[in-house]
CSV table of C-alpha atoms and ligand atoms in Angstrom, one decimal:
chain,number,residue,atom,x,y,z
A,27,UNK,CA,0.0,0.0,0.0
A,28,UNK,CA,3.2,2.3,0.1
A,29,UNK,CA,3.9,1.1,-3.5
A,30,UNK,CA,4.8,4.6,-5.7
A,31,UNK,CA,4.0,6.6,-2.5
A,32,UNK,CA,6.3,9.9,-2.2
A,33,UNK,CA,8.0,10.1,1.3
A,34,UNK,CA,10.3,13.1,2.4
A,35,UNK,CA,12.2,12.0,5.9
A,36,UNK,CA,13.1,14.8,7.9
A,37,UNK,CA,16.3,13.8,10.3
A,38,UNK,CA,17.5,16.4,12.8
A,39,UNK,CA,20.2,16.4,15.0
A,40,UNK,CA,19.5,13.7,17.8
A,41,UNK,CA,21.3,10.1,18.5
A,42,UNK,CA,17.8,8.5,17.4
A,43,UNK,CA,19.0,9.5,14.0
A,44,UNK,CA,20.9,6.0,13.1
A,45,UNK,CA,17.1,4.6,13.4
A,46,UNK,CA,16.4,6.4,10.1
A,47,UNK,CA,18.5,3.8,8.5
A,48,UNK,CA,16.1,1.2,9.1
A,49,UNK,CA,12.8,3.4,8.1
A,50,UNK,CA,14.2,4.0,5.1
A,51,UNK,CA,14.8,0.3,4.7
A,52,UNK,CA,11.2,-0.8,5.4
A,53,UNK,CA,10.2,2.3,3.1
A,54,UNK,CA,12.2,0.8,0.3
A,55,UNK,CA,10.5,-2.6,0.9
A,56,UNK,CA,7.6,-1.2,0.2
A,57,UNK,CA,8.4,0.4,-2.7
A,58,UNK,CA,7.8,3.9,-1.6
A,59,UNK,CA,10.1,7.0,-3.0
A,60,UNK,CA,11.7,8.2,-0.4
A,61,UNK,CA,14.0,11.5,-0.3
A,62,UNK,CA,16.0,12.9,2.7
A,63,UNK,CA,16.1,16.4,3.9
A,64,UNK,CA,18.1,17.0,7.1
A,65,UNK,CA,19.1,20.3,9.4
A,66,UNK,CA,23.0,20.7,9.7
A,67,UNK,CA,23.8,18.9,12.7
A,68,UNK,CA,21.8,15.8,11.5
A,69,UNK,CA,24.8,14.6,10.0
A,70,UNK,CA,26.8,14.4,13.1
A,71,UNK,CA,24.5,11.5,13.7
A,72,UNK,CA,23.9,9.9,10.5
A,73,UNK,CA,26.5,10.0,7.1
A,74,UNK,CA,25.0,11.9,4.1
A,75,UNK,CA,26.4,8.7,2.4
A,76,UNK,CA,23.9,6.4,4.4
A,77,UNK,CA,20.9,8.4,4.0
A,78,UNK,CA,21.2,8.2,0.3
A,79,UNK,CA,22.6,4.7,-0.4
A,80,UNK,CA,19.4,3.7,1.2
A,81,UNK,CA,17.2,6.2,-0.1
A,82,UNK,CA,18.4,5.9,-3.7
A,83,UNK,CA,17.9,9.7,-3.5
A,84,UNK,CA,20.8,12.4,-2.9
A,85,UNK,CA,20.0,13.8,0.3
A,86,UNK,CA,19.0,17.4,0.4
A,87,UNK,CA,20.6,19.6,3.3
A,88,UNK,CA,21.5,23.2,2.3
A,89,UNK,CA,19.2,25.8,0.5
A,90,UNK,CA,21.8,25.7,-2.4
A,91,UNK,CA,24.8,24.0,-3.7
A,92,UNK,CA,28.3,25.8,-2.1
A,93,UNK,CA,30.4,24.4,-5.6
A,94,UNK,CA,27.9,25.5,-7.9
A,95,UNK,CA,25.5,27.9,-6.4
A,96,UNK,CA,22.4,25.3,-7.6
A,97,UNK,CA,19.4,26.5,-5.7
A,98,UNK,CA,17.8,23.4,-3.9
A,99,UNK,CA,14.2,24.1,-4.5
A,100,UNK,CA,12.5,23.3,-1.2
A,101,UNK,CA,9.3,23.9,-2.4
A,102,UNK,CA,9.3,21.6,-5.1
A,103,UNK,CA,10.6,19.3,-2.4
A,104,UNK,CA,7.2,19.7,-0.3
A,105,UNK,CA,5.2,19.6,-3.1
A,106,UNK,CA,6.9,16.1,-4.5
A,107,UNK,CA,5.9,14.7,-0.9
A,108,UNK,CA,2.6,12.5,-0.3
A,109,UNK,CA,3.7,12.5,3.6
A,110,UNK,CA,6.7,14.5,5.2
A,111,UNK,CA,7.7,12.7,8.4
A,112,UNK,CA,10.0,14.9,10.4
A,113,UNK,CA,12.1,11.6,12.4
A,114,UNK,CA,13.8,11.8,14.9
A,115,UNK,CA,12.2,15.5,15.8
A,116,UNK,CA,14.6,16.8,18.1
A,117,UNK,CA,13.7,19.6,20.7
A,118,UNK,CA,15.2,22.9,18.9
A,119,UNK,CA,12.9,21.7,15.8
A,120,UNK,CA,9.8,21.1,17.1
A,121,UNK,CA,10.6,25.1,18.9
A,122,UNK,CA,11.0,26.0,15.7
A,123,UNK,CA,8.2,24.0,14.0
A,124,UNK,CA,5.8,25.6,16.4
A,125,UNK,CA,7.1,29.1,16.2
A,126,UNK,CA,7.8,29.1,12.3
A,127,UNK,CA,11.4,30.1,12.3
A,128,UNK,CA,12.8,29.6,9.0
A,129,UNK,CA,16.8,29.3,9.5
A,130,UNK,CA,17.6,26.1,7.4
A,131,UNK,CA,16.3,23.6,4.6
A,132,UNK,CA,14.3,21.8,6.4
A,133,UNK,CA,12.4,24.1,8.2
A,134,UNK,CA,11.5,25.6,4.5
A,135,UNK,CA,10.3,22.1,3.6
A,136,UNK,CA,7.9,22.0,6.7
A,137,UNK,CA,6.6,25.4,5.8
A,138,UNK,CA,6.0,25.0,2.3
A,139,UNK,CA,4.5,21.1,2.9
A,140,UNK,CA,1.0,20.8,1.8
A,141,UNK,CA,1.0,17.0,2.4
A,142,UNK,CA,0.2,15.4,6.0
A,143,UNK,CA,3.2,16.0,8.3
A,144,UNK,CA,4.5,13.7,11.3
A,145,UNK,CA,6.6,14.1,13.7
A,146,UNK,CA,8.5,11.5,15.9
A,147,UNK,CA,10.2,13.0,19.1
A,148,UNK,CA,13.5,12.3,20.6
A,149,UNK,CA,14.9,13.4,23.2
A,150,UNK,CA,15.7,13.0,27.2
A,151,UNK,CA,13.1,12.6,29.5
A,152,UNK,CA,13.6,15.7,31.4
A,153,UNK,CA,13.5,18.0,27.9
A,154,UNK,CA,10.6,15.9,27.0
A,155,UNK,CA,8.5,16.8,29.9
A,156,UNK,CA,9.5,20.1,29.7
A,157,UNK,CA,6.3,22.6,29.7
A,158,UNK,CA,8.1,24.4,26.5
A,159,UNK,CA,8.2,21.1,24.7
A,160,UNK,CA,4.8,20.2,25.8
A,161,UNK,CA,3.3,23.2,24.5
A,162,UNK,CA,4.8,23.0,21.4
A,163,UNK,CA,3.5,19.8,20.9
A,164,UNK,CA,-0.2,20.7,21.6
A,165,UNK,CA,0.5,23.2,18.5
A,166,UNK,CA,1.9,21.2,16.3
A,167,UNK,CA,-1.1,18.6,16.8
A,168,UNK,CA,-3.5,22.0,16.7
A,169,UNK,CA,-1.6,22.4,13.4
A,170,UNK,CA,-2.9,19.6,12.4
A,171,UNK,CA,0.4,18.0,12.2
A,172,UNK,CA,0.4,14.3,13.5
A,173,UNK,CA,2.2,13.2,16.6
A,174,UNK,CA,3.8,10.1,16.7
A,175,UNK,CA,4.4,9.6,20.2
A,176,UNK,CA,8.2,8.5,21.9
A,177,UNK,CA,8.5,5.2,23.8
A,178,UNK,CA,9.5,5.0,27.2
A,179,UNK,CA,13.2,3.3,27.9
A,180,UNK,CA,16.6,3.4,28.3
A,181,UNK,CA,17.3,6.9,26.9
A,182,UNK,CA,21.3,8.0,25.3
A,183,UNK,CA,21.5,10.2,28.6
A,184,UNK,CA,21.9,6.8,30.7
A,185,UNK,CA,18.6,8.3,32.1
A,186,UNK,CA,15.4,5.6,31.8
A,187,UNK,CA,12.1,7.5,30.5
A,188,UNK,CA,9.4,8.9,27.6
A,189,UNK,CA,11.6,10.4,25.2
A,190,UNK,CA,13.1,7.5,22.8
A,191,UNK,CA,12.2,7.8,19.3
A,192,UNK,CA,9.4,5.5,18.4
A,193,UNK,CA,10.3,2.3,16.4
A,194,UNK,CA,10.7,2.4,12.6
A,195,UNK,CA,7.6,0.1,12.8
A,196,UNK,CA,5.6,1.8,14.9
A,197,UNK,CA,6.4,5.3,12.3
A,198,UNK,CA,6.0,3.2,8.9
A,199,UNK,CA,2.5,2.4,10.3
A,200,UNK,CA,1.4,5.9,11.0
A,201,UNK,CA,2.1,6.8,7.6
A,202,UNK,CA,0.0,3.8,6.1
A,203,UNK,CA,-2.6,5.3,8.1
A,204,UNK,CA,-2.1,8.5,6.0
A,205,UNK,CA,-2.6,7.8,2.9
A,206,UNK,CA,-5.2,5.5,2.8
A,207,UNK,CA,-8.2,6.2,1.3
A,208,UNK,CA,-10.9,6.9,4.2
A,209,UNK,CA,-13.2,4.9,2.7
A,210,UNK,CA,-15.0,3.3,5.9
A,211,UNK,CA,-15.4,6.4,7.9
A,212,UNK,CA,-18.2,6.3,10.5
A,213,UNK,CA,-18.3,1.9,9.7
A,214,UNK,CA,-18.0,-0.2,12.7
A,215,UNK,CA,-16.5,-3.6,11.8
A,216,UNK,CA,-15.8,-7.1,13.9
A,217,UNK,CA,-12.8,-8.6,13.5
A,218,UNK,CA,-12.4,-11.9,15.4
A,219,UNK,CA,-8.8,-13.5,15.0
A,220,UNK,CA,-5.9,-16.2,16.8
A,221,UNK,CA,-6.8,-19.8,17.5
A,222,UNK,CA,-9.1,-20.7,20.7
A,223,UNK,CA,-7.7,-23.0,23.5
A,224,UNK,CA,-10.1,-25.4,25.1
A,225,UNK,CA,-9.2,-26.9,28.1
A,226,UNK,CA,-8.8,-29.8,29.3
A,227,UNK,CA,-7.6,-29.3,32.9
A,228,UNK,CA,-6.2,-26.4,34.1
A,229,UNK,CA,-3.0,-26.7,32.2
A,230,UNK,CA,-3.6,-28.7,29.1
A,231,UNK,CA,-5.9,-27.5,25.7
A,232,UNK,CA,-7.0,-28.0,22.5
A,233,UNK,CA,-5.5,-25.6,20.6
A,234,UNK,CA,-4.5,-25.1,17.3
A,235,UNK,CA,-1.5,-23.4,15.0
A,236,UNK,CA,-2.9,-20.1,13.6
A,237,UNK,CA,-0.8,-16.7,15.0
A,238,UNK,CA,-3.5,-14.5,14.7
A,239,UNK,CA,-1.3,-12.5,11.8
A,240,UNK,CA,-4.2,-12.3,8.7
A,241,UNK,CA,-7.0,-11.4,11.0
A,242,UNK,CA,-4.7,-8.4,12.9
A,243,UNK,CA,-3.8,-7.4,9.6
A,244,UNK,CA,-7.3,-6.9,8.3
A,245,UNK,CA,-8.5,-4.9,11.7
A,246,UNK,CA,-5.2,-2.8,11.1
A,247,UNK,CA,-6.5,-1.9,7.1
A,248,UNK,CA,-10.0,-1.9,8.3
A,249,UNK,CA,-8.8,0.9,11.1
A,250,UNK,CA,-6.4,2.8,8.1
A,251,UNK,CA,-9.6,3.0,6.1
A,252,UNK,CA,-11.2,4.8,8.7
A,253,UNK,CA,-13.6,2.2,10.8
A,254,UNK,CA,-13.8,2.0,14.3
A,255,UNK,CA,-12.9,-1.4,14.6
A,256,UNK,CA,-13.0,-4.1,17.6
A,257,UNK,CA,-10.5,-7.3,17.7
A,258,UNK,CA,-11.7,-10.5,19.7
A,259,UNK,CA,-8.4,-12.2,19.9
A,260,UNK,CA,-7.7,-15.3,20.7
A,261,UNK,CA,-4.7,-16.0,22.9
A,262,UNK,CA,-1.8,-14.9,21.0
A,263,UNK,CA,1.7,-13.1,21.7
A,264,UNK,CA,1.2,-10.7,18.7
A,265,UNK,CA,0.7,-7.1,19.5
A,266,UNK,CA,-1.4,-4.9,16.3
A,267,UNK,CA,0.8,-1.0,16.3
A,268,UNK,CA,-2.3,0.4,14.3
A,269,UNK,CA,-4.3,3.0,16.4
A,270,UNK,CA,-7.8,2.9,16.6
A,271,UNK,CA,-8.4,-0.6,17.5
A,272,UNK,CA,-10.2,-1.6,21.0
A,273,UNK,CA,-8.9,-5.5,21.6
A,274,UNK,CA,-10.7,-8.3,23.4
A,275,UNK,CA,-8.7,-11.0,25.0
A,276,UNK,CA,-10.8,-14.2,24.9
A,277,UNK,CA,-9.5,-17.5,25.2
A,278,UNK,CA,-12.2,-20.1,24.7
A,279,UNK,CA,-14.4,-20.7,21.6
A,280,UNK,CA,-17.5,-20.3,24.1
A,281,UNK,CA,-16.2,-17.0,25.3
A,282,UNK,CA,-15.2,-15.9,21.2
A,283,UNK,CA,-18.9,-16.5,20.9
A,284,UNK,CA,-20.4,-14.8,23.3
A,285,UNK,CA,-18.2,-11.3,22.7
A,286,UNK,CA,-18.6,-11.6,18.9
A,287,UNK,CA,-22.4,-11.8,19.4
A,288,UNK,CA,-22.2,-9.0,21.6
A,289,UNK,CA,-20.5,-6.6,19.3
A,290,UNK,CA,-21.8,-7.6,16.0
A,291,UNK,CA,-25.5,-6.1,16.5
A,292,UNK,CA,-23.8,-2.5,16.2
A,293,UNK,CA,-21.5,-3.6,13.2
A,294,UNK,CA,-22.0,-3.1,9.8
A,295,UNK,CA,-19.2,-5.2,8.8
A,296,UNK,CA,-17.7,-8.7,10.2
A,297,UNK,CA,-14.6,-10.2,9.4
A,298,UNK,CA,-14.3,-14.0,11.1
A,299,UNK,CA,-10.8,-14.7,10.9
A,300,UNK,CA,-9.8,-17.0,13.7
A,301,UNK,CA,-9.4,-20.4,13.6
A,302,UNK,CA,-12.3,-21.0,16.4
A,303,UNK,CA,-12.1,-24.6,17.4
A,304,UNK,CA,-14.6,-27.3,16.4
A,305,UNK,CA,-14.5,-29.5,19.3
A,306,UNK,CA,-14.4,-28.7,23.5
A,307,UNK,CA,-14.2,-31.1,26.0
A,308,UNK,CA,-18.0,-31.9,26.9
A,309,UNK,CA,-15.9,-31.8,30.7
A,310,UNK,CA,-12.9,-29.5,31.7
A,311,UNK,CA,-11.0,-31.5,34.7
A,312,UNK,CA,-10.8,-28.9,37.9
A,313,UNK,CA,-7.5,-30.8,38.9
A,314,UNK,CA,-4.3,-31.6,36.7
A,315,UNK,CA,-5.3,-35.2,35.1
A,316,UNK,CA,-2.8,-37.5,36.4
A,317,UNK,CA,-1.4,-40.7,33.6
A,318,UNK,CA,-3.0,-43.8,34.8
A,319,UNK,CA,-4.5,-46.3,31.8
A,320,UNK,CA,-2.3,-46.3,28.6
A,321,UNK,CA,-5.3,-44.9,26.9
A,322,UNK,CA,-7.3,-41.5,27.7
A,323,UNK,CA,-10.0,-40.9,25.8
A,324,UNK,CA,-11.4,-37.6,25.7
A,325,UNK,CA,-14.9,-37.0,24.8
A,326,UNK,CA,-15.7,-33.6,22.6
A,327,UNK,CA,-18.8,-31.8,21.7
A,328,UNK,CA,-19.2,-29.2,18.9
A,329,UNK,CA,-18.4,-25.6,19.5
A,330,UNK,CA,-20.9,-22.7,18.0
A,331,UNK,CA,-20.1,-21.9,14.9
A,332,UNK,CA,-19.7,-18.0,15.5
A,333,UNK,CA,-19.9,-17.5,11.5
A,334,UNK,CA,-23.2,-19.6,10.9
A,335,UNK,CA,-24.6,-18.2,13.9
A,336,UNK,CA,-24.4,-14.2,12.3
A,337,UNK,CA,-25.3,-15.1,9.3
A,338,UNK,CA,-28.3,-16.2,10.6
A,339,UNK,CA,-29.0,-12.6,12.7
A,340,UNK,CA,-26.8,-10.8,9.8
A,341,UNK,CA,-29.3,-7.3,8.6
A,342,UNK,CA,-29.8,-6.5,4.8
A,343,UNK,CA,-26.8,-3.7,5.0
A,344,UNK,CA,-24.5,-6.0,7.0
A,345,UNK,CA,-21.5,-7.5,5.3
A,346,UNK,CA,-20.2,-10.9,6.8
A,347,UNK,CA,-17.0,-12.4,5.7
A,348,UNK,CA,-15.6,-16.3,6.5
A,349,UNK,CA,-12.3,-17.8,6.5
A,350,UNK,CA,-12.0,-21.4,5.2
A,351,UNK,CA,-8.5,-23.4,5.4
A,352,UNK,CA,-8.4,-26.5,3.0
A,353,UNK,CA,-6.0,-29.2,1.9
A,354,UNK,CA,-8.3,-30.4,-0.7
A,355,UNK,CA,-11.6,-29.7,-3.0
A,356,UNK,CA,-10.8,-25.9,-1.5
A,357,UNK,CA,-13.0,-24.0,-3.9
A,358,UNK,CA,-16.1,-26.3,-3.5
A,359,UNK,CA,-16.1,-26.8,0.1
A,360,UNK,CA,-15.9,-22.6,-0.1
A,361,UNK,CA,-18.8,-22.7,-2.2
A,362,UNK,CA,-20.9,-24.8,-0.1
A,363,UNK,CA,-19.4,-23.2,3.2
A,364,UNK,CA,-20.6,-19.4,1.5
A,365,UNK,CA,-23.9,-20.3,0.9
A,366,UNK,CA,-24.3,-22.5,4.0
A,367,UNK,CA,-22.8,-19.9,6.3
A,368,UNK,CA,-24.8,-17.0,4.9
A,369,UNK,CA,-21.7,-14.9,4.6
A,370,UNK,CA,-20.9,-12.2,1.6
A,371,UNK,CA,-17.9,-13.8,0.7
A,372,UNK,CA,-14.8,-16.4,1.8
A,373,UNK,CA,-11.7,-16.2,2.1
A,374,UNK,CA,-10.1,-19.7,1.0
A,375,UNK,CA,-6.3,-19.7,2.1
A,376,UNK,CA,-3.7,-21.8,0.9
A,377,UNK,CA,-1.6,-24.4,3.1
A,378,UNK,CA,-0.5,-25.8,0.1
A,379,UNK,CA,3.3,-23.8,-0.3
A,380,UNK,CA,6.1,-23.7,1.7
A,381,UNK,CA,6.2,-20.2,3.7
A,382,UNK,CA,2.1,-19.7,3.4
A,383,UNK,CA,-0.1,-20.2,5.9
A,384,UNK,CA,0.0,-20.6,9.6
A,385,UNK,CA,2.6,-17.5,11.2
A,386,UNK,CA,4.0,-16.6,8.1
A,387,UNK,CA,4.6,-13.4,6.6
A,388,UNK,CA,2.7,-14.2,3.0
A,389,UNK,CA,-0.8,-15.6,1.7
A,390,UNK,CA,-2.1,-16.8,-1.4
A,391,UNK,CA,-6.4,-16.5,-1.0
A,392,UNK,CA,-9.2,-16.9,-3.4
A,393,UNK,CA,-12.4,-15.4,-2.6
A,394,UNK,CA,-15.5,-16.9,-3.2
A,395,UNK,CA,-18.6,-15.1,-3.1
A,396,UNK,CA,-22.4,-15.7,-2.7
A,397,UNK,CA,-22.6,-15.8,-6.2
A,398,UNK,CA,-20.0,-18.5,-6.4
A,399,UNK,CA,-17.9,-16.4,-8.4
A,400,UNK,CA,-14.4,-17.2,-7.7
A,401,UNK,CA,-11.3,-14.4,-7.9
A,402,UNK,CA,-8.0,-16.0,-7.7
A,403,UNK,CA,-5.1,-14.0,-6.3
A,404,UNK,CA,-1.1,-14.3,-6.1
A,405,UNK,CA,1.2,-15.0,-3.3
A,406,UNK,CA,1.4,-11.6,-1.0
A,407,UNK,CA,2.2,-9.8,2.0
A,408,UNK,CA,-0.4,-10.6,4.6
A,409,UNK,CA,-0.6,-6.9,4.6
A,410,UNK,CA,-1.5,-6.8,1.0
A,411,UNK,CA,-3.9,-9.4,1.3
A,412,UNK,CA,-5.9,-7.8,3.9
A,413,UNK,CA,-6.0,-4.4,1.6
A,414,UNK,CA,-7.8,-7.1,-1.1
A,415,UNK,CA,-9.7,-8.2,1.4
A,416,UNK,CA,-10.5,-4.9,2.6
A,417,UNK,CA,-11.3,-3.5,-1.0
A,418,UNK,CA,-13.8,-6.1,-1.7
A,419,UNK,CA,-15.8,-5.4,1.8
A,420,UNK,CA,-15.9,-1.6,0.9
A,421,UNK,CA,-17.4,-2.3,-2.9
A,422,UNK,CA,-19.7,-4.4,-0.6
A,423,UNK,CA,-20.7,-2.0,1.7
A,424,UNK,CA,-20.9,0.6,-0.9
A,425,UNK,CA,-23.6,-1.5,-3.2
A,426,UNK,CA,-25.8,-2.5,-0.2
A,427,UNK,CA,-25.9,1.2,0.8
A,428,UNK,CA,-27.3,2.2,-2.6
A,429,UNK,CA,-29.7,-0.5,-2.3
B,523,LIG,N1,-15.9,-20.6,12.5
B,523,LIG,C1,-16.6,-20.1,13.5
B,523,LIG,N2,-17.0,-20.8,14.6
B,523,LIG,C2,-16.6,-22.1,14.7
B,523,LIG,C3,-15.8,-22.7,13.7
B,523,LIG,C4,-15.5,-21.9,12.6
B,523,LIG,O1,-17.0,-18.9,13.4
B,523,LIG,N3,-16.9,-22.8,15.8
B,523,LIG,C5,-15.6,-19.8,11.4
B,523,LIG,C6,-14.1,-19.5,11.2
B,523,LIG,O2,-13.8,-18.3,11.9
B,523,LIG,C7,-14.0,-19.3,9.7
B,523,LIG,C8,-15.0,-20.3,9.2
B,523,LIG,O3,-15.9,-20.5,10.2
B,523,LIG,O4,-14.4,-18.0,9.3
B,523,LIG,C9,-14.3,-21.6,8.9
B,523,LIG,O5,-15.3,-22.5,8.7
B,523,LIG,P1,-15.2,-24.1,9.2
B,523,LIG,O6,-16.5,-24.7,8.9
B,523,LIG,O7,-14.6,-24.2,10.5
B,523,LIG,O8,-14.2,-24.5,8.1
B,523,LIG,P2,-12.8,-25.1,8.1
B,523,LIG,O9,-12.2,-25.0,9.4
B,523,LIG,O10,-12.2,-24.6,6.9
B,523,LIG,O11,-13.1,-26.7,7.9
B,523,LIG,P3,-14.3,-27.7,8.2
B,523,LIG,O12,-15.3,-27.4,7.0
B,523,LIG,O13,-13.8,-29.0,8.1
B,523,LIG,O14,-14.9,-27.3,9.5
């Protein structure tokens, strides 16, 4: 989703500056453009040479070239950008954001950016707290310039506090927030995702191998597009950076029900990602079960099929999407599960390659919809997979609102 996007890095003079290296890398990835544009003392931190190796750009740091005289036009600069992210922000610029002094390139660039700006402070604790940085802040965000807040820890000062640079991560996902399209504004959607763990006494469950990525990845694009989104989650270590997403720890299949029934009547979409389980123990053992026979046999009952169950409640304007994992007959059992389910459409996924499926970073889906018509994709990011996923619910939601 970064693909051809324009991205101007601001780097100013602070220690945080060698983490630049890295959002340019993920930039790059992504195949965004990216150009550098620094204040003078940025380079004490970070080598002119690194900034453009990895930016493929040269990197832009005085108003004109001392050899040549060459003006560097910072106002074509600003206008080039999509997004100008001012990382690591250090406190002298943000004063000078805030106040509008104009006493080197980049400073020019803020002032003449049209685009959304961020800004990541970096700093010590002490400085960061300051009321004078604190207020600048507040007018910067009344600026309508985004904040992308620090992270607490170990700090260059020795000092431990709020003031550390957030991650590259955490930065690279503020800016997909900015330039997608906000094409689910006012939506609410469901997102339920992870596997479940029954139990079978209080330390042993049924559980299964999903990580939980594909479904956080949709309620991260779902949130970008602008819908207030909730996660039910089942238990899993992963952590979503996207904003704007209210999570649900639940561990059983029982308790994925009950929450996802809960939120769904206020939805107008539902995305049913996890992998719930089918089976429970019909009894949960309140002590450890200690080996005796050389058999144990353990008797299961069906779980509630969360997906059948809302698209059996599911309104005229609601859109309902299912999950089905196959290792055979994929697109028929999809077709029969579509119509059976009552869902808009399903996502098949593949478990057929090496490096798809279960925890990793790539998927290859088809979707099959209640017309039975089948689109067939490549092999992607997860990330990329969710924005297909994402589009189709919006073209959804779009026809049933003209309806
Ligand atoms: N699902 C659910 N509640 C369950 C079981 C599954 O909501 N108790 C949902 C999953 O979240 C997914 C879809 O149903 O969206 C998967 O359907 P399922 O019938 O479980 O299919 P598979 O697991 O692919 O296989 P099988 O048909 O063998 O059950």
């Amino acid at each position: 989703m970064l693909k051809g996007k324009k991205i101007v890095i601001g780097v100013t003079g602070s220690i945080a500056a060698y983490k630049v290296a890295f959002l340019i890398r993920i930039l790059k990835k992504e195949n965004a453009e990216v150009k550098v544009v620094t204040t003078p003392s940025a380079f004490s931190f970070i080598s002119p040479l690194t900034l453009s190796v990895l930016s493929e750009n040269p990197v832009w740091s005085e108003f004109s070239n001392p050899v040549d005289g060459t003006w560097n036009n910072h106002v074509d600069l600003a206008l080039w950008a999509d997004v100008f992210v001012i990382a690591p922000a250090s406190a002298n610029t943000l004063s000078k954001m805030a106040h509008g002094a104009c006493d080197n390139l980049l400073m020019a660039v803020y002032l003449s950016a049209k685009c959304p700006v961020l800004f990541a402070p970096a700093m010590d604790l002490d400085m960061y707290k300051h009321p004078a940085t604190q207020e600048n802040i507040c007018k910067l965000k009344s600026f309508g310039n985004v904040f992308v807040p620090p992270g607490k820890g170990a700090l260059a000062s020795g000092l431990v506090g709020e003031g550390r640079m957030a991650e590259p991560e955490e930065i690279v996902e503020f800016i997909r927030t900015q330039v997608t399209e906000k094409t689910l504004l006012g939506k609410r959607a469901l997102v339920n995702a992870g596997p479940t763990q029954e139990a079978i006494d209080p330390v042993r469950f049924i559980g299964n191998r999903s990580s939980g990525k594909m479904g956080i990845a949709i309620a991260e694009e779902l949130a970008r597009c602008g819908a207030a989104v909730t996660l039910v989650m089942g238990p899993s270590e992963l952590q979503s950076l996207a904003p704007g997403i209210e999570r649900i720890n639940v561990v059983s299949a029982e308790e994925m029900h009950q929450q996802c029934v809960q939120v769904f009547n206020d939805c107008d979409i539902a995305v049913m990602a996890a992998a719930v389980a089918d089976y429970t123990p019909v009894h949960s053992a309140q002590q450890k079960i200690k080996k005796q026979q050389d058999d144990l046999l353990l008797s299961l009952t069906k779980t509630k099929d969360i997906l059948a169950h809302l698209g059996t409640v599911k309104g005229a304007k609601q859109v309902l999407v299912g999950f089905a994992l196959e290792t055979e007959h994929g697109i028929d059992y999809a077709k029969e599960k579509v119509q059976r389910k009552n869902a808009d459409f399903i996502v098949l996924n593949s478990l057929s390659a090496t490096n798809i499926g279960f925890g990793a970073e790539i998927n290859q889906v088809h979707f099959i919809d209640n017309n039975l018509k089948v689109e067939s994709f490549a092999s992607k990011l997860k990330s990329e997979v969710a924005a297909d996923i994402v589009r189709k619910i919006v073209e959804i939601v779009k026809s049933k609102t003209e309806k």
